[in-house]
PDB file of C-alpha atoms in Angstrom:
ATOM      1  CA  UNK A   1     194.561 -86.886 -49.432  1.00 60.00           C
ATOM      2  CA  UNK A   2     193.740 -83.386 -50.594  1.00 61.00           C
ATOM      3  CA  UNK A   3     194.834 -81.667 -47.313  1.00 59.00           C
ATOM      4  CA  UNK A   4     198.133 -84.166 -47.093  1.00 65.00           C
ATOM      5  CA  UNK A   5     199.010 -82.320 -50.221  1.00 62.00           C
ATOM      6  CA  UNK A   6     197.573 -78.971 -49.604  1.00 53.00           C
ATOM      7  CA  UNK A   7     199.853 -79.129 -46.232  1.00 57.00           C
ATOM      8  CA  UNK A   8     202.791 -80.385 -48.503  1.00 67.00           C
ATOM      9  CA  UNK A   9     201.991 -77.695 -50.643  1.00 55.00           C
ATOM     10  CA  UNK A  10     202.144 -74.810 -48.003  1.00 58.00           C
ATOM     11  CA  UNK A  11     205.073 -76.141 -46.337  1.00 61.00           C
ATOM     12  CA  UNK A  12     207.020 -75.952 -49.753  1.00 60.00           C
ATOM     13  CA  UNK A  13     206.208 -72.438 -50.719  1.00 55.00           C
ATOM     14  CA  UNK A  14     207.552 -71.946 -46.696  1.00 56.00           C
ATOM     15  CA  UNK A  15     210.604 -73.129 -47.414  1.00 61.00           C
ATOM     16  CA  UNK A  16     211.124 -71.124 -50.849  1.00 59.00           C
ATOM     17  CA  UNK A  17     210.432 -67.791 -49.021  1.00 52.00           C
ATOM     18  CA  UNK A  18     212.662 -68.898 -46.452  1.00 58.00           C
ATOM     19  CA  UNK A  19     215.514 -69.472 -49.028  1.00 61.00           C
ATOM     20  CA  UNK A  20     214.796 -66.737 -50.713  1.00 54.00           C
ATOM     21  CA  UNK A  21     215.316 -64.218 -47.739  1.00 50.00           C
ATOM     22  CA  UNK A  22     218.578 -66.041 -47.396  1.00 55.00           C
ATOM     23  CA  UNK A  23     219.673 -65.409 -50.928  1.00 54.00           C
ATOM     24  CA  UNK A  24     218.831 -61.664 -50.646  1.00 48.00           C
ATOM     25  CA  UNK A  25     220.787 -60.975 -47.165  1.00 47.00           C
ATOM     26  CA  UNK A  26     223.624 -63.608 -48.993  1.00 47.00           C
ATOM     27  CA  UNK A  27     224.456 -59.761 -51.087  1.00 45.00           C
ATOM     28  CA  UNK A  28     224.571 -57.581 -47.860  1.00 42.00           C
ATOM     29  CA  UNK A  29     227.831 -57.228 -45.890  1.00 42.00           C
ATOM     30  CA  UNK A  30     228.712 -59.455 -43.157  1.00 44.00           C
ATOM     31  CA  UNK A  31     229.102 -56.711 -41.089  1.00 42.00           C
ATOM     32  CA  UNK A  32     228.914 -52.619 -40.528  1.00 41.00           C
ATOM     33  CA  UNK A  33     230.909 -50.251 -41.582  1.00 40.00           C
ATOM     34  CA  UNK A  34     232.882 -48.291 -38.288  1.00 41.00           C
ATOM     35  CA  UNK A  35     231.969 -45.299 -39.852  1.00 44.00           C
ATOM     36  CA  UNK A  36     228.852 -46.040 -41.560  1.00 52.00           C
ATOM     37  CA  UNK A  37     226.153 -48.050 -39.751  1.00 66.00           C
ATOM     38  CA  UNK A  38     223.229 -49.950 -41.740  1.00 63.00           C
ATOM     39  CA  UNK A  39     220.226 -49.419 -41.198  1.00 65.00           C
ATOM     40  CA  UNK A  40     217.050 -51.289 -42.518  1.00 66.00           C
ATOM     41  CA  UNK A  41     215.419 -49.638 -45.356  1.00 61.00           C
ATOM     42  CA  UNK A  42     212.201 -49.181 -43.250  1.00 62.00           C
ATOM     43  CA  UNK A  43     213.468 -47.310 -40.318  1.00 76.00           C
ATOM     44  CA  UNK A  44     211.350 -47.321 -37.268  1.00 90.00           C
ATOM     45  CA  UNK A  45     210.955 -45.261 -34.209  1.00 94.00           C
ATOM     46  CA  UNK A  46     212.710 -47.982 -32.676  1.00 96.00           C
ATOM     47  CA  UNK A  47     215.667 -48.065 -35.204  1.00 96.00           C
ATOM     48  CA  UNK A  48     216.306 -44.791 -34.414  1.00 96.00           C
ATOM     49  CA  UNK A  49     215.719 -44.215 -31.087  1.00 97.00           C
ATOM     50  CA  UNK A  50     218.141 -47.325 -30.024  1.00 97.00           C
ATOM     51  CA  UNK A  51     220.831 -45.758 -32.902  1.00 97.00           C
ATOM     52  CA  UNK A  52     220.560 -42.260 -31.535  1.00 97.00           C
ATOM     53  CA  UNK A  53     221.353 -44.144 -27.845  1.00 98.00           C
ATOM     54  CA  UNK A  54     224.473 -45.971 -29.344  1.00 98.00           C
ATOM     55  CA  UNK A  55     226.123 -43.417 -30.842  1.00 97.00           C
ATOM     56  CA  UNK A  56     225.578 -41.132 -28.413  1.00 97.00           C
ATOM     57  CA  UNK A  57     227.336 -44.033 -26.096  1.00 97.00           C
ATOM     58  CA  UNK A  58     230.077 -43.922 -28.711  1.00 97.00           C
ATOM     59  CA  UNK A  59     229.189 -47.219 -30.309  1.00 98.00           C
ATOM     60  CA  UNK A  60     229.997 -46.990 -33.882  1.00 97.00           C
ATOM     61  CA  UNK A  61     229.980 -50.445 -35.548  1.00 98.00           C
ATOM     62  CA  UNK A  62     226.273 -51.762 -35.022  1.00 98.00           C
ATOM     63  CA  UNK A  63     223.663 -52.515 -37.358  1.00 97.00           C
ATOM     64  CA  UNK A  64     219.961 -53.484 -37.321  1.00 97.00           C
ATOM     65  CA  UNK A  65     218.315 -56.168 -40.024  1.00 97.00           C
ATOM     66  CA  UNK A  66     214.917 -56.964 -40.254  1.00 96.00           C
ATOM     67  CA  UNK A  67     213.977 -60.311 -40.946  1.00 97.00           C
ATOM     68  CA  UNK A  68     210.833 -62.432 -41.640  1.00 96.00           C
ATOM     69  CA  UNK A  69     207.722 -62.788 -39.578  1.00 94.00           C
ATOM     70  CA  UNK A  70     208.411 -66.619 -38.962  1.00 96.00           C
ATOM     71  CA  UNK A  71     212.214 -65.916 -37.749  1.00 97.00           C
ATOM     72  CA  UNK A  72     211.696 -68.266 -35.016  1.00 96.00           C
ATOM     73  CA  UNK A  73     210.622 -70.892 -36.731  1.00 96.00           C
ATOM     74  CA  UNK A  74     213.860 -71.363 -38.654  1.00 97.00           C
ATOM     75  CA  UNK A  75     216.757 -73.577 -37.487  1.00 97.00           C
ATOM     76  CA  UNK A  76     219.737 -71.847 -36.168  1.00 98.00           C
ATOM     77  CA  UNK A  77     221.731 -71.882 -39.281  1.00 98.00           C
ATOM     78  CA  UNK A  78     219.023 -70.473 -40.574  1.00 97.00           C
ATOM     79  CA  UNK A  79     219.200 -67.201 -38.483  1.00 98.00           C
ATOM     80  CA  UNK A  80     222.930 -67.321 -39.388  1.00 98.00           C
ATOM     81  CA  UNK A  81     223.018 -67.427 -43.014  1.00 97.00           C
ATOM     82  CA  UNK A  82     219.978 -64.369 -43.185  1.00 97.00           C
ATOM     83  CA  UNK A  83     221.558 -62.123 -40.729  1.00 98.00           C
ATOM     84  CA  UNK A  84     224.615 -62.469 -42.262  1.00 97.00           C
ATOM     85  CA  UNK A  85     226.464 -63.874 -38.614  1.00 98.00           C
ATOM     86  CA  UNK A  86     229.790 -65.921 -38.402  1.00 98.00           C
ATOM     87  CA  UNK A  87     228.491 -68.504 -36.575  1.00 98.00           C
ATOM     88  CA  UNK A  88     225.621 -69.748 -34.732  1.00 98.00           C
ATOM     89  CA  UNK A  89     227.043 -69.232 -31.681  1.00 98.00           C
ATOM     90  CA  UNK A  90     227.229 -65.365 -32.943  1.00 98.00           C
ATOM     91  CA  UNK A  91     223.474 -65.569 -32.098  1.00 98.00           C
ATOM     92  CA  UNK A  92     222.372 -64.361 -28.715  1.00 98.00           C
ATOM     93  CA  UNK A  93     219.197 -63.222 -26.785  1.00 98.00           C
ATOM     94  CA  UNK A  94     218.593 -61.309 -23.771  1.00 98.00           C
ATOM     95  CA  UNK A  95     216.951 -63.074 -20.592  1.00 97.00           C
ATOM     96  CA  UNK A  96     214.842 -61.243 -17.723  1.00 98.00           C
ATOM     97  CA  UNK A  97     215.599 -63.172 -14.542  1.00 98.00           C
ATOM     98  CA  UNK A  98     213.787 -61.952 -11.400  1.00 98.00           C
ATOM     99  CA  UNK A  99     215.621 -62.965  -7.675  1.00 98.00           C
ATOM    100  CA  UNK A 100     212.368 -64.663  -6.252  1.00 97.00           C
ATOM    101  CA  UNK A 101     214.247 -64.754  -2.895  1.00 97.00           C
ATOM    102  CA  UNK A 102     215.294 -61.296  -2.319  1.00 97.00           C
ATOM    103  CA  UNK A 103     214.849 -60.085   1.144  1.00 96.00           C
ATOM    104  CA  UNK A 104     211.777 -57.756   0.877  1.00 95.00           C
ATOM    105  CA  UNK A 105     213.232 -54.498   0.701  1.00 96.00           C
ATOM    106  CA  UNK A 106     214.859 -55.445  -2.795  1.00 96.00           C
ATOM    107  CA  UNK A 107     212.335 -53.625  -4.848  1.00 95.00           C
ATOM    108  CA  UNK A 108     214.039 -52.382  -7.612  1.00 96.00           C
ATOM    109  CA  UNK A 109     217.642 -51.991  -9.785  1.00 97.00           C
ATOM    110  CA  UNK A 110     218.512 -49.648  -7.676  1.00 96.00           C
ATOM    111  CA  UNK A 111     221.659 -51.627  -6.832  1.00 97.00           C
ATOM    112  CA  UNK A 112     223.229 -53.261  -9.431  1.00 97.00           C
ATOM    113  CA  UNK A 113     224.793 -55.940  -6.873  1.00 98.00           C
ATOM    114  CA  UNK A 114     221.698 -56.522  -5.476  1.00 98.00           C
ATOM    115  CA  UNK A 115     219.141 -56.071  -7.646  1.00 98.00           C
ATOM    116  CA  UNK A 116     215.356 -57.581  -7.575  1.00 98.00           C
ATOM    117  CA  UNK A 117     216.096 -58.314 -11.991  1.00 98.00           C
ATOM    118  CA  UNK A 118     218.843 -58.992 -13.757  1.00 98.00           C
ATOM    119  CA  UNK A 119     218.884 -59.257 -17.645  1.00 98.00           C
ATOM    120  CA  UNK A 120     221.302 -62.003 -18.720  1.00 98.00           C
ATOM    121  CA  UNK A 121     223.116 -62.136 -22.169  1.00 98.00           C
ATOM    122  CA  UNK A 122     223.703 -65.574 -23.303  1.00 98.00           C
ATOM    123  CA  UNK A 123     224.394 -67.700 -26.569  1.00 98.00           C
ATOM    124  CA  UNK A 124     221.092 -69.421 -28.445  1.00 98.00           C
ATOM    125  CA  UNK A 125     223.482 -72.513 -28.827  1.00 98.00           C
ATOM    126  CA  UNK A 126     224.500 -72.361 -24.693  1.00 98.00           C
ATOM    127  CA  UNK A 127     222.308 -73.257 -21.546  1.00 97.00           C
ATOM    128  CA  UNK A 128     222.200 -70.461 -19.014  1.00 97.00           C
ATOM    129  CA  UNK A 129     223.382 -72.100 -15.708  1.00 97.00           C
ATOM    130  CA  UNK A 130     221.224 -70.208 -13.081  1.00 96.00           C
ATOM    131  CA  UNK A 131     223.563 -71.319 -10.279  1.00 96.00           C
ATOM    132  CA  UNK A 132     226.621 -69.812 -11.839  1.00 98.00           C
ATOM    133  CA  UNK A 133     224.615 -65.992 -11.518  1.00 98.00           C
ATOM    134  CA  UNK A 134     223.448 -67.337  -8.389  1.00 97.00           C
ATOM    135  CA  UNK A 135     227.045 -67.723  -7.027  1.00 97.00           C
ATOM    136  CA  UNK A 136     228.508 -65.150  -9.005  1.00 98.00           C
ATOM    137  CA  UNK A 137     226.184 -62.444  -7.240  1.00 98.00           C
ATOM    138  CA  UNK A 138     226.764 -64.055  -3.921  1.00 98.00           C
ATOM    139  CA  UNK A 139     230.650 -63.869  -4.501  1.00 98.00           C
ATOM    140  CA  UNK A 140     229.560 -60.040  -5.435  1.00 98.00           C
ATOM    141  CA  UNK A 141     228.380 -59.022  -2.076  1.00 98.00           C
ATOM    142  CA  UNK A 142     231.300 -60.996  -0.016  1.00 97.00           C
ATOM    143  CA  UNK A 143     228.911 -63.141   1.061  1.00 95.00           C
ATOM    144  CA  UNK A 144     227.147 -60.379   3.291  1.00 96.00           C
ATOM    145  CA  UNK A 145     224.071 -61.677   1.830  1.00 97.00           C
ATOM    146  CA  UNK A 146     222.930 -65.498   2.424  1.00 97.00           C
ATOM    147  CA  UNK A 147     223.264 -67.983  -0.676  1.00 96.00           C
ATOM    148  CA  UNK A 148     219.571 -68.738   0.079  1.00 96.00           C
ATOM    149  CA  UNK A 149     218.697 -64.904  -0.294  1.00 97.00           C
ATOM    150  CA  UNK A 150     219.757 -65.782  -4.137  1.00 97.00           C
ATOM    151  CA  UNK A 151     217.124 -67.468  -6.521  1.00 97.00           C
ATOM    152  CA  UNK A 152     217.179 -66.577  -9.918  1.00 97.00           C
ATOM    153  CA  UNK A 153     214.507 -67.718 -12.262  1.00 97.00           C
ATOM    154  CA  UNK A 154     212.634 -66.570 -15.778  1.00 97.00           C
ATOM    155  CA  UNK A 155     210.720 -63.233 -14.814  1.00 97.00           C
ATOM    156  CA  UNK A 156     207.016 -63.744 -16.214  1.00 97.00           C
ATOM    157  CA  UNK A 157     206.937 -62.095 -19.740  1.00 97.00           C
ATOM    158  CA  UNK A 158     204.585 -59.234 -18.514  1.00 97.00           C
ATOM    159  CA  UNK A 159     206.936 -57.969 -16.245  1.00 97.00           C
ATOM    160  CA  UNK A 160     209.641 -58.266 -18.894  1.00 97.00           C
ATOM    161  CA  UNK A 161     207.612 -55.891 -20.735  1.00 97.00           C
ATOM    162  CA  UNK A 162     207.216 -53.484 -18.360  1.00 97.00           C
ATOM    163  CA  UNK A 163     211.010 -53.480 -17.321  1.00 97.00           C
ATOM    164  CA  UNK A 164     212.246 -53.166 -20.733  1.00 98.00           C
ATOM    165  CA  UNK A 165     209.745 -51.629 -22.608  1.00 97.00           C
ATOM    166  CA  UNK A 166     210.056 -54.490 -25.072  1.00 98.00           C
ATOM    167  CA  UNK A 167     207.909 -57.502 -26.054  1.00 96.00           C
ATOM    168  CA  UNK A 168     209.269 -61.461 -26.016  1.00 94.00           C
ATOM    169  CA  UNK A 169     211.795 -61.884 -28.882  1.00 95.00           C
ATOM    170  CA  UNK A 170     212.801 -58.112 -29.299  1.00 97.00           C
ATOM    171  CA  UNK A 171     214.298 -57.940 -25.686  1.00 98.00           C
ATOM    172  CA  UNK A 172     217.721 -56.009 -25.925  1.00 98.00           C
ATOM    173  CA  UNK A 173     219.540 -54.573 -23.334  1.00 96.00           C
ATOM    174  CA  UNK A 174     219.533 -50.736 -25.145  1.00 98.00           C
ATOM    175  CA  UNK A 175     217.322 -48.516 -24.472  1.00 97.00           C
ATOM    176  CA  UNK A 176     215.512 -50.464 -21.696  1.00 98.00           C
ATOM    177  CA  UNK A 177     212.772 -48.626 -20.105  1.00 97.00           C
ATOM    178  CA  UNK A 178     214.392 -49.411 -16.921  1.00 97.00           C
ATOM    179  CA  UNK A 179     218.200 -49.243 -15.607  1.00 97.00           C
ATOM    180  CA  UNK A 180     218.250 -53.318 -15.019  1.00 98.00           C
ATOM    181  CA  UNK A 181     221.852 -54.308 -14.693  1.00 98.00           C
ATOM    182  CA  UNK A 182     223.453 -56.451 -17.766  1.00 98.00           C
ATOM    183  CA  UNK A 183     225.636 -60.116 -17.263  1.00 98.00           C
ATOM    184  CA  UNK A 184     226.735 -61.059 -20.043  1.00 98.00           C
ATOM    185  CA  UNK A 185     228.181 -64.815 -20.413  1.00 98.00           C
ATOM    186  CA  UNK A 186     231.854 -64.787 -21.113  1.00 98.00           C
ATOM    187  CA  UNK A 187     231.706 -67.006 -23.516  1.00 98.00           C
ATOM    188  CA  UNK A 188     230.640 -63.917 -26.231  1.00 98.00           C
ATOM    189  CA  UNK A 189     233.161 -62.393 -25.059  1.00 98.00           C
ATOM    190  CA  UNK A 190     235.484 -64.661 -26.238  1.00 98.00           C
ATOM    191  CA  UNK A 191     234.032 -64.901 -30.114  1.00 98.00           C
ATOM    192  CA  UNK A 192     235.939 -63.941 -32.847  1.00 98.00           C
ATOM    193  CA  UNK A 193     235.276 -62.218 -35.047  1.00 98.00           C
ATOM    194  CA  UNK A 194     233.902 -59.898 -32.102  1.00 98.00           C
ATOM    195  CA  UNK A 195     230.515 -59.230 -33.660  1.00 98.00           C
ATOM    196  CA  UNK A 196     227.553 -60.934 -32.133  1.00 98.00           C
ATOM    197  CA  UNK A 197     223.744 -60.442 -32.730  1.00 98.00           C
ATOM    198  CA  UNK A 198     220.769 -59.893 -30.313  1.00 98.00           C
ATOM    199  CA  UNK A 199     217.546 -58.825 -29.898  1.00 98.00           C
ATOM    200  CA  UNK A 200     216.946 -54.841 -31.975  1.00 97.00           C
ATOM    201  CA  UNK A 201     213.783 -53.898 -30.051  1.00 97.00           C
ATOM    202  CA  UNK A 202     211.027 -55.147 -32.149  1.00 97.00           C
ATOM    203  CA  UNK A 203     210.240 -59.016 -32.770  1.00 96.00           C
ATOM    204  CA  UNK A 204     211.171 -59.010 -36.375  1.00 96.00           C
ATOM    205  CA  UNK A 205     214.309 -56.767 -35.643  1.00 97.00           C
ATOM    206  CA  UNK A 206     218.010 -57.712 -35.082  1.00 98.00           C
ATOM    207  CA  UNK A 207     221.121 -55.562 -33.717  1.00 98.00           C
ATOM    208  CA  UNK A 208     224.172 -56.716 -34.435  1.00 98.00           C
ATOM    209  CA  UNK A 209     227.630 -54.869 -32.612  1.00 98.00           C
ATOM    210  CA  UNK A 210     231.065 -54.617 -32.461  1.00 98.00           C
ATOM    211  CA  UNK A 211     231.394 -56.775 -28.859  1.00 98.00           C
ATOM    212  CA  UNK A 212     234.562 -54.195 -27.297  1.00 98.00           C
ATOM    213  CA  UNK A 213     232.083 -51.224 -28.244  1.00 98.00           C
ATOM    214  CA  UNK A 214     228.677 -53.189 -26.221  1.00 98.00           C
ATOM    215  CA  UNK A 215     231.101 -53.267 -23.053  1.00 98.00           C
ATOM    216  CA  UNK A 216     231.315 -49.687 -23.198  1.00 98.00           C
ATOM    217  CA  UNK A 217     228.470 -48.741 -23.536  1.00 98.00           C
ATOM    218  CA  UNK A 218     226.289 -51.416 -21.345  1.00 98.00           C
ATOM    219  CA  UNK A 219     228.773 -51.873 -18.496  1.00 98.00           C
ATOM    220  CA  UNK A 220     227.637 -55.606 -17.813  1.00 98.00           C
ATOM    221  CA  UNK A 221     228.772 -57.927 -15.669  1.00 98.00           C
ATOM    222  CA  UNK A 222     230.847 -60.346 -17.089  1.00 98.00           C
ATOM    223  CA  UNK A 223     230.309 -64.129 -16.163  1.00 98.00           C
ATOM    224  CA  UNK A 224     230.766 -67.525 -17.100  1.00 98.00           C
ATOM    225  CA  UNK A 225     227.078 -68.691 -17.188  1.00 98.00           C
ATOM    226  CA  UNK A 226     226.660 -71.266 -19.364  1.00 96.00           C
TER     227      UNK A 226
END
């Protein structure tokens, strides 16, 4: 009975820190200033490493937030309402995928239309259809590659580390350690207002950008993938 309540109790005092976070980012702007980026109060190495790399890229409407240990935890809305986002579907991550079937001289990123990784851009709220990358790439190369040379699955989290220099849940697609080419789902494309959060390098770090301004500067493929 004592731990039913203890439990109770712990979950409780949870859910008040939770709200609270939420009330505090409730008095931040929804978004960055163009001339002005925000920036967390603590700023990192990371913070201004991938902020140096933007505006040298010319992006000037990004922002990083940090938010609370247990991030994932929360419900989308959740996310939303502390990050400050228009909608849930304003939420994305960034997904390794390795091609487990490329021939075996497909080492690398060397070539972004055939490349042994991919990292894939797509909505918390979607489902990434693997098949739809699958074709897209094989469309791509004018199908001078076979459709069975195309397999694209979840790359094992250590060698999403390596590749991007980042750790699950902080994946972003700036500043990667290495060049992997970019597909972003055209359905973010497509959001309005065009502003749309990701991962900001670090777990409890989140980047949010103007979407015109993450074309520039990342160059991804564009794709309906979900």
């Amino acid at each position: 009975m004592e731990e039913a309540a203890a439990a109770e109790l712990e979950r409780l005092q949870i859910e008040i820190l939770r709200r609270i976070s939420i009330l505090e980012s409730s008095f931040l702007p929804k978004s960055s200033s163009a001339s002005s980026p925000s920036l967390p109060d603590d700023e990192s190495e990371t913070v201004s490493r991938l902020s140096a790399i933007l505006r040298s890229g010319g992006v000037k409407d990004f922002c990083f937030k940090r938010v609370a240990s247990d991030y994932y935890d929360w419900s989308l809305e959740s996310r939303r309402d502390v990050l400050g986002a228009s909608s849930v579907d304003h939420l994305c991550k960034s997904i390794v995928l390795v091609n487990t079937q490329a021939s075996s001289n497909i080492l690398d990123c060397s070539d972004r239309n055939n490349s042994k990784y991919y990292v894939v851009v797509v909505q918390y709220s979607a489902r990434l259809n693997a098949d739809a990358v699958k074709n897209f790439l094989y469309s791509l190369n004018e199908g001078k590659i076979p459709k069975k040379r195309f397999n694209l699955r979840l790359a094992p989290e250590e060698t999403s580390n390596i590749l991007t220099g980042f750790e699950r849940n902080a994946v972003t697609c700036i500043g990667m350690k290495t060049n992997i080419p970019v597909i972003l789902d055209e359905a973010i494309t497509k959001l309005r207002p065009d502003f749309f959060w990701l991962g900001g390098g670090e777990i409890d770090l989140k980047l949010g950008v103007r979407t015109s301004e993450f074309l520039d500067i990342v160059k991804p493929f564009i794709v309906p993938c979900s």
